[in-house]
PDB file of C-alpha atoms in Angstrom:
ATOM      1  CA  ALA C 770     -24.825   7.265 -20.837  1.00  0.00           C
ATOM      2  CA  GLU C 771     -26.461   9.261 -18.041  1.00  0.00           C
ATOM      3  CA  GLU C 772     -28.992   6.466 -17.518  1.00  0.00           C
ATOM      4  CA  TYR C 773     -26.211   3.948 -17.036  1.00  0.00           C
ATOM      5  CA  ILE C 774     -24.439   6.314 -14.611  1.00  0.00           C
ATOM      6  CA  GLN C 775     -27.603   6.722 -12.537  1.00  0.00           C
ATOM      7  CA  SER C 776     -28.093   2.972 -12.518  1.00  0.00           C
ATOM      8  CA  ALA C 777     -24.479   2.559 -11.375  1.00  0.00           C
ATOM      9  CA  ARG C 778     -25.066   5.029  -8.532  1.00  0.00           C
ATOM     10  CA  ALA C 779     -28.029   2.949  -7.383  1.00  0.00           C
ATOM     11  CA  HIS C 780     -25.884  -0.203  -7.397  1.00  0.00           C
ATOM     12  CA  ILE C 781     -23.139   1.626  -5.451  1.00  0.00           C
ATOM     13  CA  ALA C 782     -25.687   2.697  -2.828  1.00  0.00           C
ATOM     14  CA  ASN C 783     -26.708  -0.960  -2.455  1.00  0.00           C
ATOM     15  CA  GLY C 784     -23.111  -2.178  -2.243  1.00  0.00           C
ATOM     16  CA  LYS C 785     -23.240  -3.963  -5.614  1.00  0.00           C
ATOM     17  CA  THR C 786     -19.808  -2.971  -6.898  1.00  0.00           C
ATOM     18  CA  SER C 787     -19.560  -5.466  -9.767  1.00  0.00           C
ATOM     19  CA  SER C 788     -22.951  -4.444 -11.163  1.00  0.00           C
ATOM     20  CA  ALA C 789     -21.998  -0.773 -10.877  1.00  0.00           C
ATOM     21  CA  ILE C 790     -18.749  -1.370 -12.790  1.00  0.00           C
ATOM     22  CA  LEU C 791     -20.672  -3.128 -15.564  1.00  0.00           C
ATOM     23  CA  GLU C 792     -23.080  -0.195 -15.891  1.00  0.00           C
ATOM     24  CA  LEU C 793     -20.225   2.305 -15.981  1.00  0.00           C
ATOM     25  CA  LYS C 794     -18.431   0.325 -18.685  1.00  0.00           C
ATOM     26  CA  ASN C 795     -21.629   0.567 -20.728  1.00  0.00           C
ATOM     27  CA  ALA C 796     -21.685   4.318 -20.110  1.00  0.00           C
ATOM     28  CA  VAL C 797     -18.098   4.605 -21.372  1.00  0.00           C
ATOM     29  CA  LEU C 798     -18.958   2.643 -24.527  1.00  0.00           C
ATOM     30  CA  ILE C 799     -21.762   5.081 -25.306  1.00  0.00           C
ATOM     31  CA  ASP C 800     -19.946   8.262 -24.328  1.00  0.00           C
ATOM     32  CA  PHE C 801     -16.192   7.696 -24.409  1.00  0.00           C
ATOM     33  CA  ASN C 802     -15.478  11.242 -23.208  1.00  0.00           C
ATOM     34  CA  ASN C 803     -17.736  11.352 -20.156  1.00  0.00           C
ATOM     35  CA  PRO C 804     -15.560  12.407 -17.163  1.00  0.00           C
ATOM     36  CA  GLU C 805     -18.132  11.350 -14.540  1.00  0.00           C
ATOM     37  CA  SER C 806     -18.304   7.724 -15.652  1.00  0.00           C
ATOM     38  CA  ARG C 807     -14.485   7.600 -15.684  1.00  0.00           C
ATOM     39  CA  LEU C 808     -14.305   9.079 -12.177  1.00  0.00           C
ATOM     40  CA  LEU C 809     -16.847   6.649 -10.735  1.00  0.00           C
ATOM     41  CA  LEU C 810     -15.199   3.722 -12.496  1.00  0.00           C
ATOM     42  CA  GLY C 811     -11.770   4.730 -11.169  1.00  0.00           C
ATOM     43  CA  SER C 812     -13.195   5.091  -7.648  1.00  0.00           C
ATOM     44  CA  LEU C 813     -14.687   1.599  -7.748  1.00  0.00           C
ATOM     45  CA  TYR C 814     -11.454   0.105  -9.047  1.00  0.00           C
ATOM     46  CA  MET C 815      -9.700   1.743  -6.082  1.00  0.00           C
ATOM     47  CA  GLU C 816     -12.153   0.087  -3.683  1.00  0.00           C
ATOM     48  CA  LYS C 817     -11.516  -3.297  -5.313  1.00  0.00           C
ATOM     49  CA  GLY C 818      -7.766  -2.784  -5.116  1.00  0.00           C
ATOM     50  CA  ASP C 819      -7.162  -2.665  -8.873  1.00  0.00           C
ATOM     51  CA  ILE C 820      -4.875   0.344  -8.536  1.00  0.00           C
ATOM     52  CA  GLU C 821      -3.500   0.389 -12.093  1.00  0.00           C
ATOM     53  CA  ALA C 822      -7.006   0.412 -13.596  1.00  0.00           C
ATOM     54  CA  ALA C 823      -8.028   3.106 -11.110  1.00  0.00           C
ATOM     55  CA  GLU C 824      -5.088   5.295 -12.128  1.00  0.00           C
ATOM     56  CA  LYS C 825      -5.985   4.908 -15.815  1.00  0.00           C
ATOM     57  CA  GLU C 826      -9.635   5.909 -15.360  1.00  0.00           C
ATOM     58  CA  LEU C 827      -8.949   8.760 -12.945  1.00  0.00           C
ATOM     59  CA  THR C 828      -6.255  10.175 -15.242  1.00  0.00           C
ATOM     60  CA  ARG C 829      -8.693  10.043 -18.155  1.00  0.00           C
ATOM     61  CA  SER C 830     -11.362  11.808 -16.091  1.00  0.00           C
ATOM     62  CA  LEU C 831      -8.871  14.553 -15.253  1.00  0.00           C
ATOM     63  CA  GLU C 832      -7.909  14.933 -18.930  1.00  0.00           C
ATOM     64  CA  LEU C 833     -11.619  15.305 -19.740  1.00  0.00           C
ATOM     65  CA  ASN C 834     -11.907  18.236 -17.312  1.00  0.00           C
ATOM     66  CA  GLY C 835     -13.649  16.301 -14.556  1.00  0.00           C
ATOM     67  CA  GLU C 836     -13.958  17.725 -11.054  1.00  0.00           C
ATOM     68  CA  ILE C 837     -10.390  17.958  -9.773  1.00  0.00           C
ATOM     69  CA  GLU C 838     -11.508  18.161  -6.134  1.00  0.00           C
ATOM     70  CA  ARG C 839     -12.955  14.667  -6.456  1.00  0.00           C
ATOM     71  CA  ILE C 840     -10.339  13.250  -8.821  1.00  0.00           C
ATOM     72  CA  LEU C 841      -6.960  14.374  -7.482  1.00  0.00           C
ATOM     73  CA  PRO C 842      -7.069  12.867  -3.940  1.00  0.00           C
ATOM     74  CA  LYS C 843      -7.900   9.450  -5.384  1.00  0.00           C
ATOM     75  CA  LEU C 844      -5.421   9.774  -8.242  1.00  0.00           C
ATOM     76  CA  PHE C 845      -2.605  10.837  -5.886  1.00  0.00           C
ATOM     77  CA  LYS C 846      -3.440   7.898  -3.615  1.00  0.00           C
ATOM     78  CA  ALA C 847      -3.363   5.470  -6.558  1.00  0.00           C
ATOM     79  CA  LEU C 848       0.021   6.811  -7.644  1.00  0.00           C
ATOM     80  CA  ASN C 849       1.365   6.667  -4.086  1.00  0.00           C
ATOM     81  CA  LEU C 850       0.304   3.023  -3.720  1.00  0.00           C
ATOM     82  CA  GLN C 851       2.343   2.241  -6.845  1.00  0.00           C
ATOM     83  CA  ASP C 852       5.341   4.299  -5.639  1.00  0.00           C
ATOM     84  CA  LYS C 853       5.054   6.605  -8.671  1.00  0.00           C
ATOM     85  CA  SER C 854       6.650   9.451  -6.766  1.00  0.00           C
ATOM     86  CA  GLU C 855       7.973  11.441  -9.732  1.00  0.00           C
ATOM     87  CA  LYS C 856       4.519  11.398 -11.292  1.00  0.00           C
ATOM     88  CA  ILE C 857       2.901  12.766  -8.122  1.00  0.00           C
ATOM     89  CA  ILE C 858       5.393  15.639  -7.926  1.00  0.00           C
ATOM     90  CA  ALA C 859       5.007  16.448 -11.626  1.00  0.00           C
ATOM     91  CA  LEU C 860       1.211  16.381 -11.403  1.00  0.00           C
ATOM     92  CA  ALA C 861       1.230  18.625  -8.333  1.00  0.00           C
ATOM     93  CA  GLU C 862       3.337  21.140 -10.252  1.00  0.00           C
ATOM     94  CA  GLN C 863       1.106  20.978 -13.343  1.00  0.00           C
ATOM     95  CA  VAL C 864      -2.089  21.910 -11.494  1.00  0.00           C
ATOM     96  CA  GLU C 865      -1.959  25.712 -11.347  1.00  0.00           C
ATOM     97  CA  LYS C 866      -3.780  26.100  -8.040  1.00  0.00           C
ATOM     98  CA  LEU C 867      -4.812  23.201  -5.871  1.00  0.00           C
ATOM     99  CA  PRO C 868      -8.215  23.750  -4.216  1.00  0.00           C
ATOM    100  CA  ASP C 869      -7.969  24.558  -0.505  1.00  0.00           C
ATOM    101  CA  SER C 870     -10.393  21.754   0.363  1.00  0.00           C
ATOM    102  CA  ILE C 871      -7.973  19.051  -0.835  1.00  0.00           C
ATOM    103  CA  LEU C 872      -4.642  20.862  -0.539  1.00  0.00           C
ATOM    104  CA  PRO C 873      -3.539  19.288   2.807  1.00  0.00           C
ATOM    105  CA  GLU C 874      -4.115  15.740   1.519  1.00  0.00           C
ATOM    106  CA  LEU C 875      -2.284  16.366  -1.749  1.00  0.00           C
ATOM    107  CA  LEU C 876       0.639  18.043   0.017  1.00  0.00           C
ATOM    108  CA  LEU C 877       0.994  14.941   2.196  1.00  0.00           C
ATOM    109  CA  TYR C 878       1.306  12.739  -0.910  1.00  0.00           C
ATOM    110  CA  LYS C 879       3.830  15.175  -2.354  1.00  0.00           C
ATOM    111  CA  ALA C 880       5.887  15.039   0.861  1.00  0.00           C
ATOM    112  CA  LEU C 881       5.732  11.220   0.925  1.00  0.00           C
ATOM    113  CA  SER C 882       6.983  11.210  -2.665  1.00  0.00           C
ATOM    114  CA  TYR C 883      10.037  13.262  -1.702  1.00  0.00           C
ATOM    115  CA  ILE C 884      10.688  10.924   1.246  1.00  0.00           C
ATOM    116  CA  LYS C 885      10.539   7.881  -1.051  1.00  0.00           C
ATOM    117  CA  LEU C 886      12.957   9.615  -3.427  1.00  0.00           C
ATOM    118  CA  GLY C 887      15.336  10.277  -0.525  1.00  0.00           C
ATOM    119  CA  ASP C 888      14.951  14.072  -0.599  1.00  0.00           C
ATOM    120  CA  ASN C 889      14.097  14.733   3.041  1.00  0.00           C
ATOM    121  CA  ARG C 890      14.865  18.445   2.770  1.00  0.00           C
ATOM    122  CA  LYS C 891      12.134  19.018   0.193  1.00  0.00           C
ATOM    123  CA  ALA C 892       9.810  16.724   2.148  1.00  0.00           C
ATOM    124  CA  LYS C 893      10.314  18.864   5.269  1.00  0.00           C
ATOM    125  CA  ASP C 894       9.652  22.029   3.249  1.00  0.00           C
ATOM    126  CA  VAL C 895       6.351  20.624   1.969  1.00  0.00           C
ATOM    127  CA  ILE C 896       5.295  19.445   5.441  1.00  0.00           C
ATOM    128  CA  SER C 897       6.255  22.823   6.908  1.00  0.00           C
ATOM    129  CA  HIS C 898       3.982  24.474   4.346  1.00  0.00           C
ATOM    130  CA  LEU C 899       1.268  21.925   5.147  1.00  0.00           C
ATOM    131  CA  THR C 900       1.538  22.701   8.863  1.00  0.00           C
ATOM    132  CA  ASP C 901       1.347  26.442   8.161  1.00  0.00           C
ATOM    133  CA  ILE C 902      -1.907  26.180   6.234  1.00  0.00           C
ATOM    134  CA  ALA C 903      -3.589  23.335   8.165  1.00  0.00           C
ATOM    135  CA  SER C 904      -1.853  22.660  11.469  1.00  0.00           C
ATOM    136  CA  ASP C 905      -4.861  20.792  12.885  1.00  0.00           C
ATOM    137  CA  SER C 906      -5.282  18.561   9.814  1.00  0.00           C
ATOM    138  CA  VAL C 907      -4.783  14.802  10.092  1.00  0.00           C
ATOM    139  CA  TYR C 908      -2.623  15.041   6.966  1.00  0.00           C
ATOM    140  CA  SER C 909      -0.340  17.510   8.702  1.00  0.00           C
ATOM    141  CA  GLN C 910      -0.027  15.131  11.658  1.00  0.00           C
ATOM    142  CA  ILE C 911       0.828  12.178   9.433  1.00  0.00           C
ATOM    143  CA  GLY C 912       3.377  14.246   7.540  1.00  0.00           C
ATOM    144  CA  GLU C 913       5.069  15.234  10.793  1.00  0.00           C
ATOM    145  CA  ALA C 914       4.988  11.590  11.909  1.00  0.00           C
ATOM    146  CA  TYR C 915       6.861  10.520   8.759  1.00  0.00           C
ATOM    147  CA  ILE C 916       9.516  13.187   9.361  1.00  0.00           C
ATOM    148  CA  LEU C 917       9.876  12.063  12.996  1.00  0.00           C
ATOM    149  CA  ALA C 918      10.215   8.466  11.793  1.00  0.00           C
ATOM    150  CA  GLU C 919      12.961   9.480   9.356  1.00  0.00           C
ATOM    151  CA  SER C 920      14.768  11.018  12.356  1.00  0.00           C
ATOM    152  CA  TYR C 921      14.320   7.778  14.357  1.00  0.00           C
ATOM    153  CA  LYS C 922      11.989   9.488  16.854  1.00  0.00           C
ATOM    154  CA  ILE C 923       9.750   6.459  16.784  1.00  0.00           C
ATOM    155  CA  ASN C 924       7.712   6.941  19.971  1.00  0.00           C
ATOM    156  CA  GLN C 925       6.863  10.529  19.040  1.00  0.00           C
ATOM    157  CA  ALA C 926       5.870   9.409  15.544  1.00  0.00           C
ATOM    158  CA  LEU C 927       3.639   6.652  16.923  1.00  0.00           C
ATOM    159  CA  SER C 928       1.907   9.099  19.280  1.00  0.00           C
ATOM    160  CA  LEU C 929       1.052  11.396  16.363  1.00  0.00           C
ATOM    161  CA  ILE C 930      -0.161   8.480  14.263  1.00  0.00           C
ATOM    162  CA  ASP C 931      -2.483   7.274  17.031  1.00  0.00           C
ATOM    163  CA  VAL C 932      -4.004  10.758  17.304  1.00  0.00           C
ATOM    164  CA  SER C 933      -4.555  10.785  13.522  1.00  0.00           C
ATOM    165  CA  LEU C 934      -6.116   7.324  13.488  1.00  0.00           C
ATOM    166  CA  LYS C 935      -8.562   8.258  16.246  1.00  0.00           C
ATOM    167  CA  ARG C 936      -9.816  11.009  13.950  1.00  0.00           C
ATOM    168  CA  ASN C 937      -9.753   8.883  10.799  1.00  0.00           C
ATOM    169  CA  PRO C 938      -9.195   5.124  11.309  1.00  0.00           C
ATOM    170  CA  ASP C 939      -9.128   4.438   7.555  1.00  0.00           C
ATOM    171  CA  LEU C 940      -5.966   6.399   6.733  1.00  0.00           C
ATOM    172  CA  THR C 941      -3.885   3.727   5.030  1.00  0.00           C
ATOM    173  CA  GLU C 942      -0.749   5.901   5.021  1.00  0.00           C
ATOM    174  CA  ALA C 943      -0.928   6.148   8.824  1.00  0.00           C
ATOM    175  CA  LEU C 944      -1.630   2.428   9.280  1.00  0.00           C
ATOM    176  CA  LEU C 945       1.313   1.473   7.070  1.00  0.00           C
ATOM    177  CA  LEU C 946       3.771   3.661   8.963  1.00  0.00           C
ATOM    178  CA  LYS C 947       2.402   2.491  12.317  1.00  0.00           C
ATOM    179  CA  GLY C 948       2.916  -1.146  11.368  1.00  0.00           C
ATOM    180  CA  GLN C 949       6.441  -0.500  10.129  1.00  0.00           C
ATOM    181  CA  LEU C 950       7.473   1.411  13.272  1.00  0.00           C
ATOM    182  CA  LEU C 951       5.984  -1.192  15.604  1.00  0.00           C
ATOM    183  CA  PHE C 952       7.868  -3.883  13.665  1.00  0.00           C
ATOM    184  CA  ILE C 953      11.121  -1.957  14.145  1.00  0.00           C
ATOM    185  CA  GLN C 954      10.407  -1.834  17.883  1.00  0.00           C
ATOM    186  CA  GLY C 955       9.848  -5.598  17.951  1.00  0.00           C
ATOM    187  CA  ASP C 956       6.145  -5.284  18.816  1.00  0.00           C
ATOM    188  CA  PHE C 957       5.105  -7.781  16.162  1.00  0.00           C
ATOM    189  CA  GLU C 958       1.626  -8.505  17.519  1.00  0.00           C
ATOM    190  CA  THR C 959       0.546  -4.854  17.420  1.00  0.00           C
ATOM    191  CA  ALA C 960       2.246  -4.449  14.035  1.00  0.00           C
ATOM    192  CA  ILE C 961       0.092  -7.334  12.769  1.00  0.00           C
ATOM    193  CA  THR C 962      -3.034  -5.495  13.930  1.00  0.00           C
ATOM    194  CA  ALA C 963      -2.021  -2.330  12.048  1.00  0.00           C
ATOM    195  CA  PHE C 964      -1.132  -4.236   8.871  1.00  0.00           C
ATOM    196  CA  ASN C 965      -4.378  -6.231   9.061  1.00  0.00           C
ATOM    197  CA  ASP C 966      -6.369  -2.993   9.339  1.00  0.00           C
ATOM    198  CA  TYR C 967      -4.584  -1.787   6.190  1.00  0.00           C
ATOM    199  CA  HIS C 968      -5.162  -5.143   4.476  1.00  0.00           C
ATOM    200  CA  ALA C 969      -8.900  -4.920   5.204  1.00  0.00           C
ATOM    201  CA  LEU C 970      -9.035  -1.566   3.403  1.00  0.00           C
ATOM    202  CA  LEU C 971      -6.870  -2.620   0.421  1.00  0.00           C
ATOM    203  CA  PRO C 972      -6.934  -6.435   0.307  1.00  0.00           C
ATOM    204  CA  THR C 973      -5.057  -6.755  -3.004  1.00  0.00           C
ATOM    205  CA  ASN C 974      -2.040  -4.671  -1.970  1.00  0.00           C
ATOM    206  CA  VAL C 975       0.975  -6.973  -2.359  1.00  0.00           C
ATOM    207  CA  LYS C 976       3.395  -4.921  -0.257  1.00  0.00           C
ATOM    208  CA  VAL C 977       1.286  -5.018   2.902  1.00  0.00           C
ATOM    209  CA  ARG C 978       0.735  -8.764   2.543  1.00  0.00           C
ATOM    210  CA  LEU C 979       4.504  -9.225   2.596  1.00  0.00           C
ATOM    211  CA  PHE C 980       4.743  -7.005   5.695  1.00  0.00           C
ATOM    212  CA  LEU C 981       1.997  -9.105   7.294  1.00  0.00           C
ATOM    213  CA  ALA C 982       3.703 -12.383   6.457  1.00  0.00           C
ATOM    214  CA  ASN C 983       7.017 -11.137   7.859  1.00  0.00           C
ATOM    215  CA  SER C 984       5.315  -9.964  11.058  1.00  0.00           C
ATOM    216  CA  TYR C 985       3.540 -13.298  11.493  1.00  0.00           C
ATOM    217  CA  VAL C 986       6.836 -15.162  11.069  1.00  0.00           C
ATOM    218  CA  ARG C 987       8.561 -12.927  13.611  1.00  0.00           C
ATOM    219  CA  ALA C 988       5.647 -13.495  16.008  1.00  0.00           C
ATOM    220  CA  GLN C 989       6.040 -17.266  15.387  1.00  0.00           C
ATOM    221  CA  ARG C 990       2.512 -17.501  13.959  1.00  0.00           C
ATOM    222  CA  TYR C 991       3.629 -19.599  11.023  1.00  0.00           C
ATOM    223  CA  SER C 992       0.320 -20.987   9.767  1.00  0.00           C
ATOM    224  CA  GLU C 993      -1.110 -17.455   9.437  1.00  0.00           C
ATOM    225  CA  ALA C 994       2.046 -16.328   7.657  1.00  0.00           C
ATOM    226  CA  GLU C 995       1.709 -19.151   5.143  1.00  0.00           C
ATOM    227  CA  LYS C 996      -1.696 -17.955   3.912  1.00  0.00           C
ATOM    228  CA  HIS C 997      -0.110 -14.731   2.716  1.00  0.00           C
ATOM    229  CA  LEU C 998       3.108 -16.351   1.521  1.00  0.00           C
ATOM    230  CA  ASP C 999       1.236 -18.871  -0.645  1.00  0.00           C
ATOM    231  CA  PHE C1000      -0.717 -16.017  -2.253  1.00  0.00           C
ATOM    232  CA  LEU C1001       2.480 -14.051  -2.913  1.00  0.00           C
ATOM    233  CA  LEU C1002       4.375 -17.019  -4.325  1.00  0.00           C
ATOM    234  CA  LYS C1003       1.612 -17.610  -6.880  1.00  0.00           C
ATOM    235  CA  LEU C1004       2.197 -14.070  -8.109  1.00  0.00           C
ATOM    236  CA  LEU C1005       5.990 -14.013  -7.783  1.00  0.00           C
ATOM    237  CA  PRO C1006       7.350 -17.569  -7.457  1.00  0.00           C
ATOM    238  CA  GLU C1007      11.003 -16.445  -7.621  1.00  0.00           C
ATOM    239  CA  HIS C1008      10.733 -13.562  -5.121  1.00  0.00           C
ATOM    240  CA  SER C1009      13.723 -13.979  -2.823  1.00  0.00           C
ATOM    241  CA  PHE C1010      12.368 -12.647   0.483  1.00  0.00           C
ATOM    242  CA  THR C1011       9.038 -14.468   0.131  1.00  0.00           C
ATOM    243  CA  ASN C1012      10.959 -17.709  -0.460  1.00  0.00           C
ATOM    244  CA  GLN C1013      13.120 -16.980   2.582  1.00  0.00           C
ATOM    245  CA  LEU C1014      10.033 -16.638   4.784  1.00  0.00           C
ATOM    246  CA  LYS C1015       8.434 -19.713   3.245  1.00  0.00           C
ATOM    247  CA  GLY C1016      11.606 -21.679   3.937  1.00  0.00           C
ATOM    248  CA  LEU C1017      11.430 -20.645   7.590  1.00  0.00           C
ATOM    249  CA  THR C1018       7.820 -21.790   7.939  1.00  0.00           C
ATOM    250  CA  PHE C1019       8.670 -25.187   6.447  1.00  0.00           C
ATOM    251  CA  TYR C1020      11.699 -25.509   8.744  1.00  0.00           C
ATOM    252  CA  GLN C1021       9.536 -24.830  11.798  1.00  0.00           C
ATOM    253  CA  LYS C1022       7.154 -27.604  10.685  1.00  0.00           C
ATOM    254  CA  GLY C1023      10.018 -30.050  10.260  1.00  0.00           C
ATOM    255  CA  ASP C1024       9.568 -30.211   6.484  1.00  0.00           C
ATOM    256  CA  TYR C1025      13.283 -29.905   5.772  1.00  0.00           C
ATOM    257  CA  GLU C1026      13.083 -30.817   2.103  1.00  0.00           C
ATOM    258  CA  ASN C1027      10.781 -27.898   1.278  1.00  0.00           C
ATOM    259  CA  ALA C1028      12.683 -25.665   3.693  1.00  0.00           C
ATOM    260  CA  LEU C1029      15.861 -26.376   1.741  1.00  0.00           C
ATOM    261  CA  THR C1030      14.152 -25.860  -1.635  1.00  0.00           C
ATOM    262  CA  HIS C1031      12.705 -22.444  -0.767  1.00  0.00           C
ATOM    263  CA  THR C1032      15.773 -21.233   1.101  1.00  0.00           C
ATOM    264  CA  ASN C1033      18.034 -22.191  -1.789  1.00  0.00           C
ATOM    265  CA  LYS C1034      15.699 -20.309  -4.126  1.00  0.00           C
ATOM    266  CA  ALA C1035      16.054 -17.238  -1.893  1.00  0.00           C
ATOM    267  CA  ILE C1036      19.850 -17.582  -2.022  1.00  0.00           C
ATOM    268  CA  GLN C1037      19.881 -18.043  -5.807  1.00  0.00           C
ATOM    269  CA  ASN C1038      17.706 -14.947  -6.294  1.00  0.00           C
ATOM    270  CA  GLY C1039      19.926 -12.551  -4.390  1.00  0.00           C
ATOM    271  CA  LEU C1040      19.599 -13.223  -0.652  1.00  0.00           C
ATOM    272  CA  ASN C1041      22.883 -15.031  -0.141  1.00  0.00           C
ATOM    273  CA  ILE C1042      23.071 -14.045   3.532  1.00  0.00           C
ATOM    274  CA  PRO C1043      24.297 -15.952   6.627  1.00  0.00           C
ATOM    275  CA  ALA C1044      20.766 -16.497   7.988  1.00  0.00           C
ATOM    276  CA  ASN C1045      19.699 -18.305   4.820  1.00  0.00           C
ATOM    277  CA  ARG C1046      22.938 -20.303   4.679  1.00  0.00           C
ATOM    278  CA  ILE C1047      22.277 -21.485   8.242  1.00  0.00           C
ATOM    279  CA  VAL C1048      18.696 -22.594   7.488  1.00  0.00           C
ATOM    280  CA  ALA C1049      19.823 -24.290   4.273  1.00  0.00           C
ATOM    281  CA  GLY C1050      22.727 -25.984   6.066  1.00  0.00           C
ATOM    282  CA  LEU C1051      20.595 -27.232   8.966  1.00  0.00           C
ATOM    283  CA  SER C1052      17.892 -28.461   6.584  1.00  0.00           C
ATOM    284  CA  ALA C1053      20.497 -30.343   4.531  1.00  0.00           C
ATOM    285  CA  PHE C1054      21.947 -31.802   7.764  1.00  0.00           C
ATOM    286  CA  LYS C1055      18.498 -33.046   8.838  1.00  0.00           C
ATOM    287  CA  LEU C1056      18.132 -34.656   5.418  1.00  0.00           C
ATOM    288  CA  GLU C1057      21.566 -36.296   5.845  1.00  0.00           C
ATOM    289  CA  GLN C1058      22.891 -34.411   2.837  1.00  0.00           C
ATOM    290  CA  TYR C1059      26.210 -33.856   4.522  1.00  0.00           C
TER     291      TYR C1059
END
């Protein structure tokens, strides 16, 4: 198994991810309980965007007493990307003492979990603790930015995020919040840049592709929106909001038949709102379906 692991490391160094995954799968077949092969395999799945597979392998590596300092940040990130907030909190409580080297990052994920669960008081307590132990950490800054965002202090939150991203431009949590806040402010072009930076880091993340598509539509860049919408509709053909956006792009092109089809699908799947009724009504009018 060790030979396969070493071979995988060589492939990783040369950027050959698929070959490295194949070698690590061979290592697992030979030694099912090797924590290192599981850790490396989970890390590569994360890079490819296969978050569920990454979670499975990283969890197994942890169960096999792998190095928690290398496992937990990636495992917490995988869980956060899947919105498994309860699992993050439970796992943080199970680990008796989190190593100081990774504590700020893990506390950020714990705080984000409380925010997603709507418990801002506990989130603030965690971020306060994070600030106490690592006030100059990028994770502390992002945590404070999320709390500011929850309080609608958007400009202050954006300032903190920009400081964090200058120190670490690959922080997906910061890029996601930046894009969302810029969207709220109506700065769709800059929101697109933030979401695209996130998309480049995790190209298979469905949520950010929907954010991107929505931003492109709001910026009236319909052809770019359609690339993401077509991808999403292959995965989730009945998704109401994706159909709403797709209906808008067809309407802008003058394809009223498809605009009506997709907008009606959005209405039938739960988005029976005035905006969709207007698009459906105008499309029907253009088609002389009075």
